[in-house]
Coordinates of C-alpha atoms and ligand atoms in Angstrom, one line a residue:
X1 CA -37.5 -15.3 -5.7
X2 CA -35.0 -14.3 -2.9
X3 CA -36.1 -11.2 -2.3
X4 CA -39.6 -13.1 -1.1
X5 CA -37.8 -15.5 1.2
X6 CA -34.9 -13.0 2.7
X7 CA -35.3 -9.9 1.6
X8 CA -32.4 -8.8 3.8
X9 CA -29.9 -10.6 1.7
X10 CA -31.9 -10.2 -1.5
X11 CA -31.2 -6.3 -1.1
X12 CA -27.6 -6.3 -0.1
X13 CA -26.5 -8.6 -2.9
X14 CA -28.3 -5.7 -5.2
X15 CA -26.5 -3.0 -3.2
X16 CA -23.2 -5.1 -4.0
X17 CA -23.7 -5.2 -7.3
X18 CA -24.6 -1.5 -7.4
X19 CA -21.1 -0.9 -5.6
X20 CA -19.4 -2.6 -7.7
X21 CA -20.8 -0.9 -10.4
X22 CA -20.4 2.3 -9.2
X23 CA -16.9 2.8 -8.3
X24 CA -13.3 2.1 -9.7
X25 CA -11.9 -1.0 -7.8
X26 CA -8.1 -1.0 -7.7
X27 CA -8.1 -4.1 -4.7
X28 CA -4.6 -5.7 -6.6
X29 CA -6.2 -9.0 -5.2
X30 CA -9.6 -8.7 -6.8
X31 CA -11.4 -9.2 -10.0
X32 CA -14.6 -9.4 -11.9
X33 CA -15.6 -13.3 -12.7
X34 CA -17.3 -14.2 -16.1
X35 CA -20.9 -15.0 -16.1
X36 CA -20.2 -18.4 -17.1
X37 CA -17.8 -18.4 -14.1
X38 CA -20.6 -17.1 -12.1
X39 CA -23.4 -19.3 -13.0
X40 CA -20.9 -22.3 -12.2
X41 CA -20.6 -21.3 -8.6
X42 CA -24.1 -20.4 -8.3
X43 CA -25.2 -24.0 -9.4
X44 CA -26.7 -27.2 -8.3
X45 CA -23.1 -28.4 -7.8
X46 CA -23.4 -27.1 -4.1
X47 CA -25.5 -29.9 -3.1
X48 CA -23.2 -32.3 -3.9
X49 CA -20.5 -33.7 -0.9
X50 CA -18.0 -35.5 -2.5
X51 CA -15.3 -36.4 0.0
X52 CA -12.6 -38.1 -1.5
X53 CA -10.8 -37.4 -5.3
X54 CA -12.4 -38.4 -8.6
X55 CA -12.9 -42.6 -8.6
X56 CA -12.2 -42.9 -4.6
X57 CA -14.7 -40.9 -3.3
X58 CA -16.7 -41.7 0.3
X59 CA -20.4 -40.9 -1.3
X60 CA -22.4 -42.3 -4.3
X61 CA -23.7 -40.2 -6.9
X62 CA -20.4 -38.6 -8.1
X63 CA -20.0 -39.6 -11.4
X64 CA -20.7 -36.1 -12.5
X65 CA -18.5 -34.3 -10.1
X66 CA -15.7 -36.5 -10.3
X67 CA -15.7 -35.5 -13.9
X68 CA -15.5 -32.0 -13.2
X69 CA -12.7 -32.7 -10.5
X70 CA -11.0 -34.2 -13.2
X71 CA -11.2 -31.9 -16.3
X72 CA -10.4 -28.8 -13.6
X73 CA -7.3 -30.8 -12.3
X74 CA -6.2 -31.6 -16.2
X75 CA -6.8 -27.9 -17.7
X76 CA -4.4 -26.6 -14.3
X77 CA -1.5 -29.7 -15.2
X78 CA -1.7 -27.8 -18.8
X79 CA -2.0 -24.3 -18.3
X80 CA 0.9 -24.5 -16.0
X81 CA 2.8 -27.5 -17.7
X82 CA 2.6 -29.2 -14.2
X83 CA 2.9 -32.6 -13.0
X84 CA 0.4 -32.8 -10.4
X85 CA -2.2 -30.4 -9.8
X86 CA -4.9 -30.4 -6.1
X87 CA -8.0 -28.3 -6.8
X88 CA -9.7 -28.4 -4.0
X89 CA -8.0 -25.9 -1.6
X90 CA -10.7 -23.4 -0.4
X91 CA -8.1 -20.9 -0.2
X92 CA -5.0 -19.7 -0.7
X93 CA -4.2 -20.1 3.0
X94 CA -5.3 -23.8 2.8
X95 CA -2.9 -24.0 0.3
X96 CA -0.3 -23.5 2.1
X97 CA -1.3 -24.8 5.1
X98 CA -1.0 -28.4 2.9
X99 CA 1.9 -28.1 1.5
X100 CA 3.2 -26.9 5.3
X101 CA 1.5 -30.0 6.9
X102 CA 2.8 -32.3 4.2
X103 CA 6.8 -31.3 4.3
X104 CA 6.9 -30.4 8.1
X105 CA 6.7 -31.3 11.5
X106 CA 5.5 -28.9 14.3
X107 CA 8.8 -26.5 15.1
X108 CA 11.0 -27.0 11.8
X109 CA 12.5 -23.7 10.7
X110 CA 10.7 -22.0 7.6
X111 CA 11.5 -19.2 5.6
X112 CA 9.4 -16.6 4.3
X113 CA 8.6 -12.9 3.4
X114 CA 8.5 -10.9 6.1
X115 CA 4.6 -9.4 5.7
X116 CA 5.4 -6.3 6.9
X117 CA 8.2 -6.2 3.6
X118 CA 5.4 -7.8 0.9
X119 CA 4.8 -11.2 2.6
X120 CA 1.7 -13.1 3.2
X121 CA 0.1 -13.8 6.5
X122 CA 0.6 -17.7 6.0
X123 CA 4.7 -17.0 4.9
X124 CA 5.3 -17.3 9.1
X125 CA 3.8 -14.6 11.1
X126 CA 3.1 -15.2 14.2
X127 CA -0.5 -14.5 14.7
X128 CA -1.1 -17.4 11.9
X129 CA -1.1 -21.2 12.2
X130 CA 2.1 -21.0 9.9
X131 CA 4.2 -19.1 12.5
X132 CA 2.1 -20.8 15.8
X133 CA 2.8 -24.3 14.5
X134 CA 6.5 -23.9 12.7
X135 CA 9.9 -21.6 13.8
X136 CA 10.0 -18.7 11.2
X137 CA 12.4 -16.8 9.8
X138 CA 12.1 -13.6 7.6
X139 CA 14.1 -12.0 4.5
X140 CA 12.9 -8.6 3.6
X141 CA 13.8 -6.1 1.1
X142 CA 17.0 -4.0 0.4
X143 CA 16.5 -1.1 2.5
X144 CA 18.2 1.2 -0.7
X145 CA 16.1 -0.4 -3.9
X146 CA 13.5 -2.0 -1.8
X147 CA 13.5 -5.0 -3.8
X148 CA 14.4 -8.7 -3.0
X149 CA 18.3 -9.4 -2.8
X150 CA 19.0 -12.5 -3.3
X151 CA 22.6 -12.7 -1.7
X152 CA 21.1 -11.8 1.8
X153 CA 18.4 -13.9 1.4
X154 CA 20.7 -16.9 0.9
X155 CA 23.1 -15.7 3.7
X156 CA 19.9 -15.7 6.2
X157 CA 18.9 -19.0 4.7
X158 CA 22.6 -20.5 5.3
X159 CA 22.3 -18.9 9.1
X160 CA 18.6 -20.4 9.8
X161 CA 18.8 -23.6 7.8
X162 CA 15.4 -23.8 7.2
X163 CA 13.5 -27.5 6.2
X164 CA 11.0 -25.0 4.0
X165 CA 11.7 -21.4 2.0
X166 CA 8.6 -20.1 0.9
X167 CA 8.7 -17.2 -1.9
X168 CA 6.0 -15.6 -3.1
X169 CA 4.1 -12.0 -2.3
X170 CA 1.2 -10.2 -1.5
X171 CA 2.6 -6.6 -1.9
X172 CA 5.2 -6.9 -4.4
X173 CA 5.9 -4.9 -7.9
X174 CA 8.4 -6.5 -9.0
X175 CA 9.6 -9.7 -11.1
X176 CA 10.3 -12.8 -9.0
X177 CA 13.5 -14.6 -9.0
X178 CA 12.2 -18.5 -8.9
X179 CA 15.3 -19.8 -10.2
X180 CA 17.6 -18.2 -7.7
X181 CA 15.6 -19.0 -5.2
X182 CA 15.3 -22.2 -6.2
X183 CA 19.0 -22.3 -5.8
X184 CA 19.4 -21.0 -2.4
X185 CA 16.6 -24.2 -1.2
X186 CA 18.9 -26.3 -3.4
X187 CA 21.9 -25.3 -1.7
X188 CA 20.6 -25.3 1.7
X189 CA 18.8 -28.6 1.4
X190 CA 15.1 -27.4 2.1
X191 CA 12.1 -27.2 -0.4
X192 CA 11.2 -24.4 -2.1
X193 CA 7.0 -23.7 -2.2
X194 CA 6.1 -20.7 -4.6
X195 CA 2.9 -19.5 -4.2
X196 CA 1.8 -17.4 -6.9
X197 CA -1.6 -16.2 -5.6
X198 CA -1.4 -12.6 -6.9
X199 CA 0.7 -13.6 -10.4
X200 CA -0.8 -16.4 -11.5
X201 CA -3.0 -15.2 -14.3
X202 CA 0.2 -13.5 -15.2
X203 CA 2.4 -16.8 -14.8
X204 CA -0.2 -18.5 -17.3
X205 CA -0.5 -16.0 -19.9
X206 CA 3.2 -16.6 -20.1
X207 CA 4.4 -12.9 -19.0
X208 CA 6.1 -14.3 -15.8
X209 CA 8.7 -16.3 -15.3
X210 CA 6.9 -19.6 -14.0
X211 CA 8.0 -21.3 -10.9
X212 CA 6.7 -24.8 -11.9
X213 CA 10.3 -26.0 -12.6
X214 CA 11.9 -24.6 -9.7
X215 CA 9.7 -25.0 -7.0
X216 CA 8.9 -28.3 -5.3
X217 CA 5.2 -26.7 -4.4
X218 CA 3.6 -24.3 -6.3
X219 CA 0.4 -23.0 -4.7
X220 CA -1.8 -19.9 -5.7
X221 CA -6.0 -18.5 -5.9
X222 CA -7.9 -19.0 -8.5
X223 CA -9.9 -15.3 -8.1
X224 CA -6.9 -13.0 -8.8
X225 CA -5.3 -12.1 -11.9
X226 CA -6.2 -16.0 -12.4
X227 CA -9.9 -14.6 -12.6
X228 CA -11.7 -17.4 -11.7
X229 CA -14.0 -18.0 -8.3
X230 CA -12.5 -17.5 -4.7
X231 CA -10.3 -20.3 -3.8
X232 CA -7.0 -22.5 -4.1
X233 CA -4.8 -25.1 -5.4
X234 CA -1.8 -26.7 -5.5
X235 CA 1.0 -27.9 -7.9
X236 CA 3.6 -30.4 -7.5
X237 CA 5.6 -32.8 -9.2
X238 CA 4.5 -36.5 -9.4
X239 CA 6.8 -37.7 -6.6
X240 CA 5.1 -35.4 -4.1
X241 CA 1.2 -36.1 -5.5
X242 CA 0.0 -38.5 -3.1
X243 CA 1.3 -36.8 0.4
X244 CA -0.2 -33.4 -1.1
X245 CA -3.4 -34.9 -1.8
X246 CA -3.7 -36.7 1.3
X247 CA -2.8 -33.5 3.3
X248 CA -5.4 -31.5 1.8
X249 CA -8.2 -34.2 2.5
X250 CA -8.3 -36.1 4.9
X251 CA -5.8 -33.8 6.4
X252 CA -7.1 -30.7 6.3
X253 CA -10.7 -30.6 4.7
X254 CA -13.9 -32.7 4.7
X255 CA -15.8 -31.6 1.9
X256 CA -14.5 -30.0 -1.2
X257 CA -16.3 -27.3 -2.9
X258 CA -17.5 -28.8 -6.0
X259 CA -19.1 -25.8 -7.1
X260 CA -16.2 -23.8 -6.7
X261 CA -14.0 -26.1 -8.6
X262 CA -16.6 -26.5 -11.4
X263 CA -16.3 -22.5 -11.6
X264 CA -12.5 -23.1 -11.5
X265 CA -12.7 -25.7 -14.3
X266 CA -14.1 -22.7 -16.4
X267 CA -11.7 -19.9 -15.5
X268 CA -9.0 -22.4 -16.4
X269 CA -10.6 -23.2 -20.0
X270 CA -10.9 -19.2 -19.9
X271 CA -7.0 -18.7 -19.3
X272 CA -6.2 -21.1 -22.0
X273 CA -8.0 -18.8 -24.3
X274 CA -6.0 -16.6 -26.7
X275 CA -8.1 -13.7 -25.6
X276 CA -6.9 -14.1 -21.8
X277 CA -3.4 -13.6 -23.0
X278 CA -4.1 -10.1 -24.6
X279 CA -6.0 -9.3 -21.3
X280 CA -2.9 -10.1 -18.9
X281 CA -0.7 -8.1 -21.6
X282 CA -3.6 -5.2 -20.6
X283 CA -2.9 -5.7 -17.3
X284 CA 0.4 -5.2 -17.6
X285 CA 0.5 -2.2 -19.9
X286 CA -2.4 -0.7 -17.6
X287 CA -0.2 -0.7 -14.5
X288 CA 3.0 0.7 -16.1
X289 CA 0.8 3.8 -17.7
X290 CA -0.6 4.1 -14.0
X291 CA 3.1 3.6 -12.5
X292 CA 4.2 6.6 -15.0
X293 CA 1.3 8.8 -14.4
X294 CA 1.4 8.5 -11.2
X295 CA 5.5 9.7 -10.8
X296 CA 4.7 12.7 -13.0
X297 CA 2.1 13.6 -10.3
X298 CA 4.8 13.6 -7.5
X299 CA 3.7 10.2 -5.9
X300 CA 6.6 7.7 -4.5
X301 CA 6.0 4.5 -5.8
X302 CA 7.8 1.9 -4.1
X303 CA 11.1 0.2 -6.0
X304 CA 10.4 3.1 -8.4
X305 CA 7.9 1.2 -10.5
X306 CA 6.2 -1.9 -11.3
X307 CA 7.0 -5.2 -13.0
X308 CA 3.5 -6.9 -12.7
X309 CA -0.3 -6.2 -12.1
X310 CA 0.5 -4.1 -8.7
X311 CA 2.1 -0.6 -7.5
X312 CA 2.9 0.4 -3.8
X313 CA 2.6 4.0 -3.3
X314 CA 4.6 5.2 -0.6
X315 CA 2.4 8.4 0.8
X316 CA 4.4 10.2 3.0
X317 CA 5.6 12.7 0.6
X318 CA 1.7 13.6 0.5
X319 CA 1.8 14.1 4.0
X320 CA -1.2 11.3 4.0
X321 CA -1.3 8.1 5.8
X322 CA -3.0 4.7 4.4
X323 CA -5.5 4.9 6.1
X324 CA -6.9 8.4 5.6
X325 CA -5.9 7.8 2.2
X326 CA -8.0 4.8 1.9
X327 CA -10.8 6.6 3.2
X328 CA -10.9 9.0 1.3
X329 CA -10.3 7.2 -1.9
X330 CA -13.3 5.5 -0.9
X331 CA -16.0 8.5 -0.2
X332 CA -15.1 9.1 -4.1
X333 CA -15.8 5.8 -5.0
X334 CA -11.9 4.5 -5.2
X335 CA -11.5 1.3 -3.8
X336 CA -7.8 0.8 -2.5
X337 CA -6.4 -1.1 0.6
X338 CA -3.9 0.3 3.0
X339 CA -0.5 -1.2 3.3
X340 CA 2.6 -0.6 5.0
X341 CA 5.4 0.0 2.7
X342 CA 9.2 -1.9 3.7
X343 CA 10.9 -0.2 6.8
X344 CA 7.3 1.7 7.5
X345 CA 7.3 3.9 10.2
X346 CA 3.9 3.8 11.2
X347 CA 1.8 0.7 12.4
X348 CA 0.1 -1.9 9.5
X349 CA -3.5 -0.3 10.8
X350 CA -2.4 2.7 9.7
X351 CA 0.9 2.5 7.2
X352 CA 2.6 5.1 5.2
X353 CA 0.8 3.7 2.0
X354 CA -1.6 2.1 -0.5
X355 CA -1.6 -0.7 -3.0
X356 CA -3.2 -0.2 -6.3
X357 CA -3.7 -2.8 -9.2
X358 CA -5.1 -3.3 -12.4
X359 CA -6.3 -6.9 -13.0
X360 CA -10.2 -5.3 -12.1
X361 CA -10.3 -2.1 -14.1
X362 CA -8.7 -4.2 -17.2
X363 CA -11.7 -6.6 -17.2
X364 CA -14.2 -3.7 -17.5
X365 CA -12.2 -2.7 -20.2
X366 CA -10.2 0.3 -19.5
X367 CA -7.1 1.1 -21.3
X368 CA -4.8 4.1 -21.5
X369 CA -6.8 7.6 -21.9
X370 CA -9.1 6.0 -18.7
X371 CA -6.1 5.3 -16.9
X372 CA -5.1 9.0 -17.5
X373 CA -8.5 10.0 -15.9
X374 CA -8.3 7.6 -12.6
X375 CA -4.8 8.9 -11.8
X376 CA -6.9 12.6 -12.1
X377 CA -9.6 11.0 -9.6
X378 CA -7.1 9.7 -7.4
X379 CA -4.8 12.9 -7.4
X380 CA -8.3 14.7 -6.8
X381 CA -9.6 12.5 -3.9
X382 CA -6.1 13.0 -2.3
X383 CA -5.9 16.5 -1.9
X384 CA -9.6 16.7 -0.9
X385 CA -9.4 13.8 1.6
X386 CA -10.9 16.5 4.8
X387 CA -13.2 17.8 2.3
X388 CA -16.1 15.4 2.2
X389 CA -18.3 17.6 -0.1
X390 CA -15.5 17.8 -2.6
X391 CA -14.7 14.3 -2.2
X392 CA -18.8 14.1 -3.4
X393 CA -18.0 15.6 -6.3
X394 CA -15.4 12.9 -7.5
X395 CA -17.8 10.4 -6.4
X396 CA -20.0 11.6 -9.1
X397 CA -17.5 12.1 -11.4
X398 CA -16.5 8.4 -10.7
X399 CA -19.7 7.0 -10.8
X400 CA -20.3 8.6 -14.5
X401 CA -17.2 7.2 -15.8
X402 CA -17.5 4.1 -14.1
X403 CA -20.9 3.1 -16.0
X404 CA -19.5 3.4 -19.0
X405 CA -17.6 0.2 -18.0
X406 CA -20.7 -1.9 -17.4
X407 CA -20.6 -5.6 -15.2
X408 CA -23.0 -8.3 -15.5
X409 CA -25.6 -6.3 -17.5
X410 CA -29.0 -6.7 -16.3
Ligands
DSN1 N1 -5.6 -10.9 1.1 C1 -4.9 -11.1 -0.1 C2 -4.4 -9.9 -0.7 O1 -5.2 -8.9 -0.7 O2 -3.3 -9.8 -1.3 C3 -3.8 -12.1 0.0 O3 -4.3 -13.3 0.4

């Protein structure tokens, strides 16, 4: 028993699992594995080094792992009708970080989200490897609808020439133009790399446009709206396989994660399911009742709405910033991150707002009348957020409605 051997550990994991519980998560990036999922990641598998891909590995004794390499790479070439499909990224970051390595040399021009405008850390900033070891570049939003605009970006791309345009977001509620962009690479002779880490699940239940036959590189998590465990992967078309695979290991990883892809291998047979469809269309319905809700209760959401799993409430009209607004959403038992909104005022430690989503909450089950009654929490939480006895009373509140979604029943 853990709790014999560490008991530290063994109690926070049970703390974790009473959090999670508890309280309403609204993270856009997380989600709630199944058991089966769970089990995977939790097996035997993790003894197992397997450097190498399935047949050309550096250790004996993988003839079971190289079959679970193999089924997980063939269920991702399906579910997204791909060529070529790597598995063993650890991470979305790693992800990229292949596809980069692979396309680039040290100082070519790349192209990406600005973070502070949606972006991902890895699209160029400078306090990441992808904007120490390349040149970048930004596009942003339209200042007026706050959504991508497709002319600029192609007049910034024809001014920077970049080798590498990388679309994609972390922060963004709306549809994704892959073919457009796909044509501004095109026309300015770079690659395109798509990486679908929030919209994946999305991409695969068919209710986004996919990128797989626009982009060069497609590259995206598994533990998102995909709902599988924590980690990455890549897709590509055949001419590109063997510098992709070669990039992620020996380029960039020892080891892969057998475990973790096992548990990928699952959420993959999961997302082919029937059943995984109707929960992305959940998803989606979820976070356009909590888009309208949230308008008729005076909150800015910005581009007005929300196309996908995610909404970005723009809180100065609450006279709130993201971080107070964070905190108090969490002393009632809210979880939410901060996040600046495009053209923020205020620093990204702070920002002007919060991004909610609805890929968690739809897993546990909840559907229109209980989105009704989190936009009430929330609304609540936010004009008590200097009250923290009030704020107690949500929490209870919260906590009641909460376990009537239950997780990984005892
Ligand atoms: N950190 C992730 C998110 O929350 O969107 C992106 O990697």
């Amino acid at each position: 028993m853990l709790r014999n051997i560490d008991a530290d550990i063994a109690i926070l994991i049970k703390r974790e699992i009473q959090r999670q519980r508890e309280t309403i998560n609204l993270i856009a990036s997380e989600n709630y594995v199944s058991k089966s999922v769970l089990t995977v990641v939790g097996s035997i598998l993790t003894n197992k080094y397997a450097e190498g891909f399935p047949g050309k590995r550096y250790y004996d004794g993988c003839e079971n792992v190289d079959k679970i390499e193999s089924i997980a790479i063939e269920r991702l070439k399906k579910l997204f009708n791909a060529e070529h499909a790597n598995v063993q990224p650890h991470a979305g970051s790693q992800a990229n970080m292949a596809v980069y390595l692979a396309t680039l040399k040290p100082g070519d021009v790349i192209l990406g989200m600005d973070l502070a405008a949606g972006g991902h850390l890895t699209h160029g900033t400078k306090v990441n490897f992808s904007g120490m070891i390349f040149r970048p570049f930004y596009y942003g939003v339209d200042r007026e609808t706050e959504q991508l605009n497709y002319d600029e970006i192609l007049k910034i791309a024809e001014n920077v020439k970049p080798k590498l345009i990388i679309c994609g977001a972390s922060a963004y509620p709306r549809t994704i133009d892959f073919k457009k962009f796909s044509e501004i690479a095109k026309s300015v002779g770079a690659y395109l790399c798509a990486d679908i880490a929030h919209i994946a699940g999305i991409i695969a239940a068919g209710l986004h446009p996919s990128p797989v036959d626009y982009a060069e590189f497609v590259t995206g998590t598994t533990h998102k709206t995909l709902r599988g465990p924590r980690g990455g992967f890549i897709l590509c078309k055949k001419a590109f396989a063997q510098m992709i695979d070669k990039t992620v290991f020996p380029g960039i990883q020892g080891g892969p994660l057998v475990h973790v892809i096992a548990g990928k291998a699952v959420a993959f047979k999961e997302a082919m399911n029937r059943k995984f469809h109707v929960y992305q269309k959940q998803v989606l319905e979820n976070c356009s009742l909590m888009a309208r809700g949230l308008i008729e209760r005076n909150f800015r959401l910005v581009t007005g709405g929300t196309d996908n799993h995610l909404i970005l409430i723009d809180l100065r009209n609450k006279k709130i910033t993201g971080e107070a607004a964070q905190r108090a959403l969490g002393a009632a038992g809210i979880t939410v991150n901060r996040n600046a909104i495009p053209y923020d005022p205020l620093p990204p430690n702070i920002a002007s707002g919060i991004r909610i989503g609805t890929a968690a909450i739809t897993t546990r089950g909840m559907k229109k009348n209980d989105i009704e009654k989190i936009i009430e929490f929330i609304d609540e939480a936010l004009h008590y957020a200097d009250d923290f006895d009030q704020l107690a009373v949500v929490r209870k509140q919260v906590k009641k409605f909460a376990s009537q979604f239950p997780i990984y029943p005892e």
